Amino acid sequence: TIKRFRRHGHESQRDRLKQELFHFNKTVEHGFPHQPSALGYSPSLQLLAIGNRSGAIKLYGAPGVEFMGLHDENAAVTQVHFLPHQVKQKHEYTTHSVANKAATLSLVSSPFCSRFSAPPSVTRVTAVLAHSSGELLLLGTEGGHVFVVEVPGFRELEERNISLDQVSNSVPDDYIGRRNLEHVEALQENPVNPNQVVIGYGRGLMIIWDLEKQRAIQHIPATQQLESVWWTEDGSYILSSHSDGSYCRWMVGAEDVNEEEEKSDIPYGHFPCKAISKIVQLPTEKGPPFLLFSGGMPRASYGDRHCITVIQNKTQVALDLTSRIIDFFVIRDGPNALVVLVEEELVVIDLQTEGWPVIQTPYLVPLHSSAITCSHHISTIPIKLWERVIAAGELQNTHYSKKVWANPWPITGGQNLAPDPPQRDLLLTGHEDGTVCFWDASGVCLYPMYKLSTAAVFHTDADPNDNMNQGTEGEWPPFRKVGCFDPYSDDPRLGIQKIHLCKYSGYLTVAGTAGQILVLELNDEAAEQTVEAKVVDLLQGQEGFRWKGHTRLDVREEPVLFPPGFQPFALVQCQPPAVVTALTLHSEWKLVAFGTSHGFGLYDYQQKNNVLIKCTLNPSDQLAMEGPLSRVKSIKKSLRQSFRRMRRSRVSLRKHHVNNAAKIQDANARLEAELAEMELAPVQRKIEARSSDDSFTGLVRTLYFADTFLSDSSHNTPSLWAGTNGGCVFAFMLRLPPVEHRADEPVTEIQLMHRAPVVGIVVLDGHGAPLPEPLEVAHDLARSPDLQGSHHLLVISEEQFKVFTLPKVSAKMKLKLTAVDGSRVRRVGVAWFGSSRSEDYGESGLVVLTNQGDLHVVSLPGVKMQVQYPCIRREDVSGIASCVFTKHGQGFYLISPSEFERFSLSTRHVVEPRCLVEVPLHSDNSTKHRPLSFLENNVKSQRSCLYNVLCHREFWSGCNDITNLLCLLRELTC
């Protein structure tokens, strides 16, 4: 009984400790929504809404104000509209899920059909108008009917519906006789008279309908296919855009519209033009209004351009965007701004500053401007390095709009209630075009800080003076390139595969697809220098091997001018030029270790000499003879040549190249899938020895520096550890003599064998704690490791965790993961988990992600399972492969090519939105113009009408003082 009691008490204490240390939560999504399909904006709440094809809706306000909702059905969101006055006041959300509390109405592919008796083909919603009263919703349908719905109850008001028969009976016979009206294309409210709405039909007819009198008061018989309508702010004109690339201006209230038609224009005629899909007129305080429209380009020469034209007075610019336009709107209150949602990014234009520059976005930044190929996270950045990176980034952003007003970002809804981040964190992403982006990952907004390009070191097919989007003086249309999305890489060999940054010294090393390893140093001034390549032959003269993959990159022999920021000063080129699969840097020892599928090497970047070269290639490994780009080499080459020709041509042929790019992406995806299948062995319950003839056995999976005991238990020495896909662990004892003799001392070797692919190596000191990072102890940010007791070596393979004693290298304990649940380790990292109840207590743990998408925390040094959480779908191979852990129990993984999902395993370190949205008080003008008929429905007497109005909460929100109250009462009684 006593034993059972003690065991039960111990387990209870362990469970309480787990609750204090571990808690899994998906906290926020960083980046740009995948496949956006709808855009909405609330001027009163100043919130932006984006819906996508998978049924998700995301709301954004001021930086840090973010909400997200997801439809139960997996259907595309086609429209998003904010319902006026329907948000409950003072809702505080501590997570990004708002469920049904959001102030939005989203339309999916088949909405509202079940509410009406008509068949779905007739009631499919094509246009929506959320009335300014906040009480009505007008739904235009494919059948030409307009349904009037009461909100928030969504009750159909049958007596107010506008049927197609009612409209047809009021249209002149000569018009209705020669054409059908078709579907409802547009619905717009009169800005000065909410009783009037314009209904636009697909064939061109527009009618102005009086909601109170329930009849048509004006017909506008346009003859071209209608695309959109816009009612000017003073209510005197209606603008309509059409499928032939024209727009027209119609006077409201004219008896004979044909004679009063003021303007009909085809901006980019006389040749056939594409449709103008949307048109907007924005008034200004001084000077002429802005006219903005999307589309309208000449079909033959510029039909594939995605453009929004901005016209004010005699100034006209065609904003050439990077992908298909989803929607746009203009912000009138405060700084005038144009907000454009395209398929791959959000672009905001400052219309108040001369030249109409782009405003840098604090969120929704396209992470995938070039495809993401790898990522690296660094926690707790020193303030000096942080400020230097910011300064280098600001020099790159001179083309953005300057802070000419109090708040440079025009969308300011809500309040960010989250406390300031306790530390400064960096997320580095490597990209296919050879760039490395630095992101501020401290808070909810993943903010771009600095962008490093490595392409200048090499000769590529790109001509820096050759730009197909370069406009010339007097060019027509007057194109101006905006946006940063550019998926085309001039040379896929530039792609970044591994990154390692030392936050204490400022040294950075990046490795690429063609076996190139660059070592860079942070410099605050521009510098012109030559980067010499050191070739490393990893085969070491092995006979019978013929490399069939891509060639290495050609290094520029002439000096290159590098801007302030990270500047390369050393380059290592592996031969064969295979993808670099492992990389690590030790800034205290001035060493860089790198590995490929053929072997690994050690480079002294202080002396610029090779210290160690080790070939791990198995002679029977035929797959190691081919690079990942070899099978699509001819397609890739032809694509680049096509781009060169296109940039020298005046005629745009981008659609053809997009098709080629799609082919290449498909081919690369197939190759990646094949590679993943090669690395992913079938799930098995029993751990079995693997044959040494398996493919890619020599591929280096992990590299690790450690100051530990290798030769004897009394002398610690620097060492390099390497783990391969074939289950080999190599240990090299390094002697670091004075600088002048760095290359003269021998290196000894210890080799261990482990059957499954080795994915991680960690050395634990005498206290069981992982060894600190280089220079961490020197900066008094970590305690010195225990060098008195024995050290332990933890080897993490795909199938188990095994602990060895050092220097004897004898097995001490192990945990078999595969034997337990059939999983295999895919990602591993060491993290510190602080207690949520005690600031002084915390534990180190091993964070593990498996091929099943599960997260595990394994205790150190005991190697016991602590907790397990499902995180990523097992079918999401790319999401699992992209996962990266932080040092404080958080992580990131790609849920789409453009979005990171952030999660936390820690109770203490959690980054999530904490924000508040308050409903602003309605102005007396809005209450004054609200039609009484909406409130007195089914009310028979004036007294009961007045009673209902006075009891209405929204009535009182517009009464600021007794004078306004008396005026409103006088209006009501009259």
XYZ file of N, CA, C and O in Angstrom, residues 192 270 356 516 538 552 771 871 875 899 928:
44
model
N -26.277 59.734 -50.369
C -26.991 60.827 -49.698
C -28.451 60.483 -49.444
O -29.149 61.227 -48.761
N -7.977 52.569 -79.308
C -9.154 52.181 -80.069
C -9.193 50.700 -80.382
O -10.209 50.206 -80.881
N 2.705 58.841 -55.699
C 1.885 57.709 -55.253
C 2.748 56.489 -54.917
O 2.646 55.431 -55.537
N 27.539 25.491 -52.877
C 28.265 26.697 -52.483
C 27.986 27.028 -51.018
O 26.856 26.938 -50.557
N 35.114 16.525 -52.312
C 34.625 15.596 -51.286
C 34.818 14.137 -51.687
O 34.723 13.250 -50.834
N 28.637 23.641 -61.216
C 28.724 24.619 -60.144
C 28.572 26.037 -60.712
O 28.728 26.270 -61.914
N 25.203 21.555 -23.967
C 26.302 22.515 -23.982
C 25.818 23.857 -24.520
O 24.974 23.909 -25.425
N 0.004 17.644 -34.329
C 0.245 19.007 -34.807
C -0.004 19.160 -36.304
O -0.780 20.011 -36.716
N -0.224 13.571 -43.955
C -0.111 13.690 -45.398
C 0.631 14.955 -45.828
O 1.062 15.068 -46.981
N 2.444 30.785 -46.072
C 2.013 30.985 -44.686
C 2.761 30.062 -43.730
O 2.900 28.858 -43.991
N -29.803 60.399 -38.820
C -30.750 61.304 -39.468
C -31.192 60.770 -40.821
O -32.357 60.879 -41.193
